[in-house]
mmCIF file of C-alpha atoms in Angstrom:
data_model
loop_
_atom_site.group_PDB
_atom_site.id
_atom_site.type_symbol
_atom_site.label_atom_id
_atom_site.label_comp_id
_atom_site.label_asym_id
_atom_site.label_seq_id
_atom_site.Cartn_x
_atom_site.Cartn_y
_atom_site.Cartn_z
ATOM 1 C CA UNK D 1 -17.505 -13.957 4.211
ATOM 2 C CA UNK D 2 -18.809 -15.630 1.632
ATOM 3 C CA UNK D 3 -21.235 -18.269 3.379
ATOM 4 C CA UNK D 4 -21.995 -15.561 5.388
ATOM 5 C CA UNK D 5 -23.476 -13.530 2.263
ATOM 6 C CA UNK D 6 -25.167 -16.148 0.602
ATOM 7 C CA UNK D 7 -26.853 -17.262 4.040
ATOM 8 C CA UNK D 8 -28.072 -13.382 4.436
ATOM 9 C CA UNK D 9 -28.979 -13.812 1.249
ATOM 10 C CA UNK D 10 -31.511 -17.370 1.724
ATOM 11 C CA UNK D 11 -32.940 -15.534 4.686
ATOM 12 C CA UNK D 12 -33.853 -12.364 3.000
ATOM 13 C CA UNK D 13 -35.433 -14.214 -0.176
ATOM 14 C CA UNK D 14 -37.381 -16.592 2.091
ATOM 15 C CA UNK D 15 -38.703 -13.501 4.465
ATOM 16 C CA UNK D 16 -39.678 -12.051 0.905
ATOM 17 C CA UNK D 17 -41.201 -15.396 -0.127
ATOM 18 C CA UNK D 18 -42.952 -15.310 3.120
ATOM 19 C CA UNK D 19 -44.447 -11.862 2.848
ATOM 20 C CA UNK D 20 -45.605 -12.416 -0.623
ATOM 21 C CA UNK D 21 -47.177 -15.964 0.075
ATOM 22 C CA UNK D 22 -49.368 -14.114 2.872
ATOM 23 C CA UNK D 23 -50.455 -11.679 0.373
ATOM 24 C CA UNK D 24 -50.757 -13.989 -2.655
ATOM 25 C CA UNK D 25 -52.539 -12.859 -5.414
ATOM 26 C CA UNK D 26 -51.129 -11.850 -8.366
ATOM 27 C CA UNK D 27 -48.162 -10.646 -6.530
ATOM 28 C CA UNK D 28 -47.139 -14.196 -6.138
ATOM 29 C CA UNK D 29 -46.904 -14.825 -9.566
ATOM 30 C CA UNK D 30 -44.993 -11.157 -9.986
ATOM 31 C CA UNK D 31 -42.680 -12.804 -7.266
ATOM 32 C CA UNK D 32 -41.962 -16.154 -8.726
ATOM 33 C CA UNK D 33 -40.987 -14.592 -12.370
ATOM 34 C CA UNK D 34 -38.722 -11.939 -10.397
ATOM 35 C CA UNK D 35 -36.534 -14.796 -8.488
ATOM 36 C CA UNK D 36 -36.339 -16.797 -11.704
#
């Protein structure tokens, strides 16, 4: 259960990753300080 969390998990942040990257911007910054 647990692997299976933290693997949700990866795939969710990179989607996020990957939808702010398109849109760049400022929001990437916003982004970066939010996962930190």
């Amino acid at each position: 259960m647990e692997r299976n969390t933290r693997s949700n998990r990866q795939v969710l942040a990179f989607s996020f990753f990957g939808f702010v990257l398109s849109n760049a911007g400022p929001a990437h910054y916003l982004a970066l300080e939010t996962a930190a």
